[in-house]
mmCIF file of C-alpha atoms and ligand atoms in Angstrom:
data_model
loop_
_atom_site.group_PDB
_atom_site.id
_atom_site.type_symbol
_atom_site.label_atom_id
_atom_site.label_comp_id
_atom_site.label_asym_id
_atom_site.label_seq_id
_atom_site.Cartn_x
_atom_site.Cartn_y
_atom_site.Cartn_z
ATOM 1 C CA UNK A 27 -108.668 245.101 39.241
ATOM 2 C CA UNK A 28 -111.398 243.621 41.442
ATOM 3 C CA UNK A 29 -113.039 245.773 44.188
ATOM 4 C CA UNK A 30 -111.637 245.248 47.721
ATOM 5 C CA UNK A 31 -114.165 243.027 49.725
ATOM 6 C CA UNK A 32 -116.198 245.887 52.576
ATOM 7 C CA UNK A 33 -116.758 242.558 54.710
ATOM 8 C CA UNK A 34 -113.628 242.896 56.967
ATOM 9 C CA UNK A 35 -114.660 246.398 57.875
ATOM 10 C CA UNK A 36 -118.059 245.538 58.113
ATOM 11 C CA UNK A 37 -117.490 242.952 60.239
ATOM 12 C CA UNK A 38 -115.858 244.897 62.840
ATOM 13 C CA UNK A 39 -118.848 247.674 63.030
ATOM 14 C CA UNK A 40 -121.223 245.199 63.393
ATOM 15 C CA UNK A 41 -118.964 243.692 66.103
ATOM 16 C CA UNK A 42 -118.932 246.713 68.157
ATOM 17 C CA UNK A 43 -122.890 247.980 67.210
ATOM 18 C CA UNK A 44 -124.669 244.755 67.703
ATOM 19 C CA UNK A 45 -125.840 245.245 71.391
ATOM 20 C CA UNK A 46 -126.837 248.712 70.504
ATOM 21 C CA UNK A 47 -128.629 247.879 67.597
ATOM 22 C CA UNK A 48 -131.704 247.832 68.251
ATOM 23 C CA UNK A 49 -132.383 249.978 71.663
ATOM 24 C CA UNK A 50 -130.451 252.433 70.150
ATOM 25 C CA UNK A 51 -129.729 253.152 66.235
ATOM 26 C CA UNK A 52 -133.554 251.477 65.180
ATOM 27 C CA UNK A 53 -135.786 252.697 67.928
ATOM 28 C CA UNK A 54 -134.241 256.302 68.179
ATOM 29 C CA UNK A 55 -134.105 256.641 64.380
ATOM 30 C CA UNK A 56 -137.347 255.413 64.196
ATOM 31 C CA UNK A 57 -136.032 252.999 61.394
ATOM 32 C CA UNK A 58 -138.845 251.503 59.382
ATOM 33 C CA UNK A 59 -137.150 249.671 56.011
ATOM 34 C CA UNK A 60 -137.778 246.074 57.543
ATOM 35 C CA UNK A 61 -140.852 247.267 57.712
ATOM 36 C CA UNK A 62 -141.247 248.131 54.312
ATOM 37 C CA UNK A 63 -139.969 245.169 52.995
ATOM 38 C CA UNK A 64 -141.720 242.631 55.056
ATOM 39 C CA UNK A 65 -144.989 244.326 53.382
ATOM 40 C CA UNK A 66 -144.032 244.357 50.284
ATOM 41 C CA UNK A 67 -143.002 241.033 50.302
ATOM 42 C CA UNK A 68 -146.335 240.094 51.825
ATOM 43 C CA UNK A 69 -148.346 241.884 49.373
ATOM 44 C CA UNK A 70 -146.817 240.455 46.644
ATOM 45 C CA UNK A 71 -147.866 237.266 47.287
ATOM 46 C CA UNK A 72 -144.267 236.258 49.096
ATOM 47 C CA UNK A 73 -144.106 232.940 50.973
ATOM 48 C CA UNK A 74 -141.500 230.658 52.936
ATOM 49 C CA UNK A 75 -138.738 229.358 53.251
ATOM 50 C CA UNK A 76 -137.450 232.907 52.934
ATOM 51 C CA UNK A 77 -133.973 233.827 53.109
ATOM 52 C CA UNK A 78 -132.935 237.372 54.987
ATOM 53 C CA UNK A 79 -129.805 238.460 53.429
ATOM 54 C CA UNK A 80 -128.159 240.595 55.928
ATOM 55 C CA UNK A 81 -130.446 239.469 58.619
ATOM 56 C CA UNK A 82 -128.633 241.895 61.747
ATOM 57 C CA UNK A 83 -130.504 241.542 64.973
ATOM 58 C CA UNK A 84 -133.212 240.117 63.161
ATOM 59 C CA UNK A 85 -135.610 242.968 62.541
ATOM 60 C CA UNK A 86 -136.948 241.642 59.006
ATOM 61 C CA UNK A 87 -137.975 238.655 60.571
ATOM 62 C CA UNK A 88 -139.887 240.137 63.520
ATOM 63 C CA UNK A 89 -141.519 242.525 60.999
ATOM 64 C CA UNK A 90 -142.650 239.780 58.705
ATOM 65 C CA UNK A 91 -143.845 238.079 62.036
ATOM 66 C CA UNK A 92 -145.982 241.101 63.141
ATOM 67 C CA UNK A 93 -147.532 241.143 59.858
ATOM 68 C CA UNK A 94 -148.591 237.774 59.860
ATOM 69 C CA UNK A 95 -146.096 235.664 58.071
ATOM 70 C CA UNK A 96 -146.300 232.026 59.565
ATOM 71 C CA UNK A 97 -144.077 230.293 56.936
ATOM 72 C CA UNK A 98 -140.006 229.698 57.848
ATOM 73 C CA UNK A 99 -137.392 232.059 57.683
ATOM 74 C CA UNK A 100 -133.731 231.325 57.234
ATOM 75 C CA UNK A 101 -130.912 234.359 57.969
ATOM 76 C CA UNK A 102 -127.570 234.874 56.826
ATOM 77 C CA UNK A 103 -125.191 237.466 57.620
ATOM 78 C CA UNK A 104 -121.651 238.316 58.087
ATOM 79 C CA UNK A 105 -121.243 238.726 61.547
ATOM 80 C CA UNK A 106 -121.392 236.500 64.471
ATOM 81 C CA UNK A 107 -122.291 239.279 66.958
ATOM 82 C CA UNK A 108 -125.661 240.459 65.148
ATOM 83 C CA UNK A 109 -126.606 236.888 64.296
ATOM 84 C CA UNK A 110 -126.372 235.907 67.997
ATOM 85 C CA UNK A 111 -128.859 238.970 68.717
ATOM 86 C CA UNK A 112 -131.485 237.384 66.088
ATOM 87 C CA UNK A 113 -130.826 233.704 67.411
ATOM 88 C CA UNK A 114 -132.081 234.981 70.900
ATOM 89 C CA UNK A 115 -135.143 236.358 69.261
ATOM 90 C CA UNK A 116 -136.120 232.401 68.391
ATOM 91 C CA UNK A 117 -137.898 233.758 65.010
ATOM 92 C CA UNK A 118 -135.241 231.922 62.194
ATOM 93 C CA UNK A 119 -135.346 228.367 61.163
ATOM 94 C CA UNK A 120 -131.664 228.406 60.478
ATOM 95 C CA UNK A 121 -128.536 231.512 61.065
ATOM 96 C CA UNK A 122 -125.656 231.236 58.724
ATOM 97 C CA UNK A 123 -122.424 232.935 59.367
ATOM 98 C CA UNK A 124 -121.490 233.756 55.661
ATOM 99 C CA UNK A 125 -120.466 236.410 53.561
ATOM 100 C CA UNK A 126 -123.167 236.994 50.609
ATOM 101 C CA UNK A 127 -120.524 238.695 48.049
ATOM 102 C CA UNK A 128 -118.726 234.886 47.925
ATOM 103 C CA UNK A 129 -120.661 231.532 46.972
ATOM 104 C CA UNK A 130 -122.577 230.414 49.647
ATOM 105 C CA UNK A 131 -121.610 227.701 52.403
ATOM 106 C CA UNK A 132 -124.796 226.132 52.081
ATOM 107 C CA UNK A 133 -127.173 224.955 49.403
ATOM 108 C CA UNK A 134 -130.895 225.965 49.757
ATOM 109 C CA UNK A 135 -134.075 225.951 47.666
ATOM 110 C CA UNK A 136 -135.679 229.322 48.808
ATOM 111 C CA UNK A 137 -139.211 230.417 47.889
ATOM 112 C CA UNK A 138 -138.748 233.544 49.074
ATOM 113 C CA UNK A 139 -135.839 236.065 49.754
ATOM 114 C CA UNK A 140 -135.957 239.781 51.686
ATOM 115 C CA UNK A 141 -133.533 241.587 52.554
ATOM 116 C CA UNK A 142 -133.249 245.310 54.225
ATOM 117 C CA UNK A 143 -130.825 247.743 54.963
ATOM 118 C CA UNK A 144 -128.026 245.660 53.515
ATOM 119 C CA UNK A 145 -127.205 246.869 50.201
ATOM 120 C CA UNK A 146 -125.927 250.049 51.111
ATOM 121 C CA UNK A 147 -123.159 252.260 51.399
ATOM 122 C CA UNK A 148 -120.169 250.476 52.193
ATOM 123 C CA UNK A 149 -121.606 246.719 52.423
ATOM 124 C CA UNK A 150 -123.421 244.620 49.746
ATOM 125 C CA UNK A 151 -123.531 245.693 46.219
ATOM 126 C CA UNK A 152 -124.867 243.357 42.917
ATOM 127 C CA UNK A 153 -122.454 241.587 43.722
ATOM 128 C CA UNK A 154 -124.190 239.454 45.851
ATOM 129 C CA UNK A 155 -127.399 238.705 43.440
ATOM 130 C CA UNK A 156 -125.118 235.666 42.041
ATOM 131 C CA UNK A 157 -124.385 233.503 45.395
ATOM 132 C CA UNK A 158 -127.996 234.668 46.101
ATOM 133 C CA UNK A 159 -129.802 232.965 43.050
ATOM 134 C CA UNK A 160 -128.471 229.992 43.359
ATOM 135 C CA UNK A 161 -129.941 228.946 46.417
ATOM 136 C CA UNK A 162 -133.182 230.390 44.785
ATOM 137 C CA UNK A 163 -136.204 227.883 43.731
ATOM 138 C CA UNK A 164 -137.001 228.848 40.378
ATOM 139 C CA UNK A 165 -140.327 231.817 40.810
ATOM 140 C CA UNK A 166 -139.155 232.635 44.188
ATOM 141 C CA UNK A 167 -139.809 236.250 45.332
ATOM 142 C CA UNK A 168 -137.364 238.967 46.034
ATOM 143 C CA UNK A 169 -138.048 241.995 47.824
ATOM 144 C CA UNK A 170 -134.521 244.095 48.664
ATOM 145 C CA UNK A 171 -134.232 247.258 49.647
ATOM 146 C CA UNK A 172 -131.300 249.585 47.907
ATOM 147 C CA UNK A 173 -130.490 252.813 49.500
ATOM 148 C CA UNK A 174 -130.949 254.804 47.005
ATOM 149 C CA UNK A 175 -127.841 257.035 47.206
ATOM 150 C CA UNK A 176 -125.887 253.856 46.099
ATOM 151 C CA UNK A 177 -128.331 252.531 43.383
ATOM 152 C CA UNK A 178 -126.642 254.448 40.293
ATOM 153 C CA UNK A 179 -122.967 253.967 41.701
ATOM 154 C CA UNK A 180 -123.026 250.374 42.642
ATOM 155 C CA UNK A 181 -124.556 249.676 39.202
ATOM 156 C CA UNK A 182 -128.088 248.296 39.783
ATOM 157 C CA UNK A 183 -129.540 249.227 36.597
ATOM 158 C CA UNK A 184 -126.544 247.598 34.965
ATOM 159 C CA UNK A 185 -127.024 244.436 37.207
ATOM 160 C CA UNK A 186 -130.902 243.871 36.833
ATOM 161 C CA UNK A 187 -130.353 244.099 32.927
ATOM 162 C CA UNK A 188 -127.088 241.602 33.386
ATOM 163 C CA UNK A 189 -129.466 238.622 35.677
ATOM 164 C CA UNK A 190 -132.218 239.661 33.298
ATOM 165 C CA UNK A 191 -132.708 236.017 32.471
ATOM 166 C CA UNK A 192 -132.690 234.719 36.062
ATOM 167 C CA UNK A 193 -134.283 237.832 37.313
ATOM 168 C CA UNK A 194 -137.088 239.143 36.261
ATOM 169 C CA UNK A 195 -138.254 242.517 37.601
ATOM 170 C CA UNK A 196 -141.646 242.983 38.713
ATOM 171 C CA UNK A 197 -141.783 246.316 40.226
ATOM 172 C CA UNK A 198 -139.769 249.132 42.501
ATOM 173 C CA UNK A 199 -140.864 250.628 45.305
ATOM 174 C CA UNK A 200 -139.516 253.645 46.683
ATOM 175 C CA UNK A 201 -139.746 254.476 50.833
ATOM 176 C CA UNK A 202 -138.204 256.460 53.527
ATOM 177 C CA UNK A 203 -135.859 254.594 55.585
ATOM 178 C CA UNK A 204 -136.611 256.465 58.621
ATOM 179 C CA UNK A 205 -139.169 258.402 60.669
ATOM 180 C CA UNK A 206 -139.503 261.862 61.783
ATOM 181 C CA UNK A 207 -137.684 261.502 65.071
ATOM 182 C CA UNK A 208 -134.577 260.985 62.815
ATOM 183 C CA UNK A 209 -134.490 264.375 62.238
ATOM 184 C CA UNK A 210 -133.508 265.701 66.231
ATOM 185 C CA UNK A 211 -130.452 262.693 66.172
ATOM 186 C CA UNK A 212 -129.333 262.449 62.377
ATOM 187 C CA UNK A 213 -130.331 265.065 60.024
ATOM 188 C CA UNK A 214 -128.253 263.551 57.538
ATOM 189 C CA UNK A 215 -129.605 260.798 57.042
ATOM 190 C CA UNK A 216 -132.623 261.539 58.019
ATOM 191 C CA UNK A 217 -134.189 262.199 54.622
ATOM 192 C CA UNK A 218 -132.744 258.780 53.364
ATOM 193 C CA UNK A 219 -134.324 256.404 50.921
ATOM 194 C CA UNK A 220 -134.341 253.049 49.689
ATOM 195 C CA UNK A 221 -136.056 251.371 46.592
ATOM 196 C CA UNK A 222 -137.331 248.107 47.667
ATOM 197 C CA UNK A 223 -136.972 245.686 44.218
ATOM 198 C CA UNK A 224 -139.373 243.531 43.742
ATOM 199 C CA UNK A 225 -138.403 240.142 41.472
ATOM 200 C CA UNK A 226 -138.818 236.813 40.728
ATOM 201 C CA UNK A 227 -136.483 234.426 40.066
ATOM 202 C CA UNK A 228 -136.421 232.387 36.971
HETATM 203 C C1 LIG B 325 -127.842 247.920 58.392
HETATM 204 S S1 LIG B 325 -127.681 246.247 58.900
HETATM 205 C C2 LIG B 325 -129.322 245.644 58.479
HETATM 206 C C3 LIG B 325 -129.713 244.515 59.369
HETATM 207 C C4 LIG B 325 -131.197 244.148 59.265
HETATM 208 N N1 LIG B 325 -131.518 243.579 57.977
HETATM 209 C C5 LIG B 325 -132.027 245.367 59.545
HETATM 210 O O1 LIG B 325 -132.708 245.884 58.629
HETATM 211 O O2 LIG B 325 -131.985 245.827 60.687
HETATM 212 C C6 LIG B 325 -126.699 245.494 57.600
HETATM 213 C C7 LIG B 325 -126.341 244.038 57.894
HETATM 214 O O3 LIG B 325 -125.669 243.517 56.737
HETATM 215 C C8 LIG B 325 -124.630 242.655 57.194
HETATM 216 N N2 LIG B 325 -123.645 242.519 56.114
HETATM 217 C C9 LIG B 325 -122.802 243.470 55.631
HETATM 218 N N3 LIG B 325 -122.046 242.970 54.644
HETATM 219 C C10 LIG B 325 -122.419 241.663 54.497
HETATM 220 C C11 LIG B 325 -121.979 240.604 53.659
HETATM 221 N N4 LIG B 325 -121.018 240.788 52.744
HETATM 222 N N5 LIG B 325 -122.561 239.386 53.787
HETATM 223 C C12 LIG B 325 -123.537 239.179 54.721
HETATM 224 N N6 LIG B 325 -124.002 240.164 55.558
HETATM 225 C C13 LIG B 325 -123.437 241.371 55.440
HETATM 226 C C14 LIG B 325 -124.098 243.346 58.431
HETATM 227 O O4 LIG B 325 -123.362 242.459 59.250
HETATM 228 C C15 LIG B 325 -125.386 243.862 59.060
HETATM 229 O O5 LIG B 325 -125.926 242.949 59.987
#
């Protein structure tokens, strides 16, 4: 039996946590994955158009921005509300309202594609890496983060070795997803981390 689709509830969170975003949950959390993706993306070599899967309010963008990336940047994500945040930043090319799990409305020739805090718990799992390369020019550059409390259970391992021909890994990085001041508002989650993979498309 195929696994239910997380987009619907997704959708609705994001609905409701969009003008919060980033005032609240990434400056009081002191979240730094978009961060760490933008650089390693950067260091690798990485270079536009990029895609940013999961895009939110926009935060990969301004990170790659602040760290000197000049080239164009493209965003999808699934919900209208979060997209509408990043639009009013000015930093994308292009916003798509899509879902990433389903072929995608659009057809694109990427160089690049980052992506951070978006496969997670209860969102995008390797599901997505098929709509994803196909809007991929062939040697473009991946860097997505994976929380690493979902990497075994949503199958990565199974899934790199599966797009092995299309995909081919490069290296894996592994970083907090927050700072200290985490600790006072979500010990939790706190201690969280994700393991940025880096790839390149064949
Ligand atoms: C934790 S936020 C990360 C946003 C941004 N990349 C950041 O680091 O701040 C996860 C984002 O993934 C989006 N998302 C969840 N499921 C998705 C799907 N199936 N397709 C596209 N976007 C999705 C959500 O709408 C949300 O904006």
């Amino acid at each position: 039996m195929p696994m239910p689709s997380a987009a619907p509830r997704s959708a609705r969170v994001y609905a409701d946590w969009a003008a919060s975003y980033d005032a609240g949950f990434a400056a009081e959390m002191d979240y730094r994955l978009p961060a760490y993706v933008a650089a390693a993306f950067l260091a690798a070599g990485g270079r536009g158009p990029v895609l940013d899967v999961g895009a939110g309010t926009g935060l990969c963008a301004e990170a790659l921005r602040a760290q000197g990336f000049a080239g164009e940047i493209d965003g999808v994500d699934l919900s209208a509300e979060m997209l509408a945040r990043a639009r009013a930043k000015g930093l994308y090319r292009a916003l798509h309202h899509a879902d990433v799990t389903r072929p995608l409305p659009w057809t694109g020739r990427y160089e690049g594609l980052v992506s951070s805090g978006t496969f997670t718990h209860g969102h995008v799992g390797p599901e997505a890496l098929g709509p994803l390369l196909a809007v991929l020019a062939p040697g473009a550059l991946l860097a997505v983060s994976v929380n690493l409390g979902v990497w075994e259970r949503m199958g990565f391992d199974a899934a790199l070795a599966t797009w092995a021909g299309r995909l081919t890994l490069r290296q894996t990085l592994d970083v907090p997803i927050y700072g200290a001041a985490a600790q006072a508002l979500d010990p939790a989650h706190a201690e969280d981390r994700a393991r940025i993979v880096m790839a390149v498309a064949g």
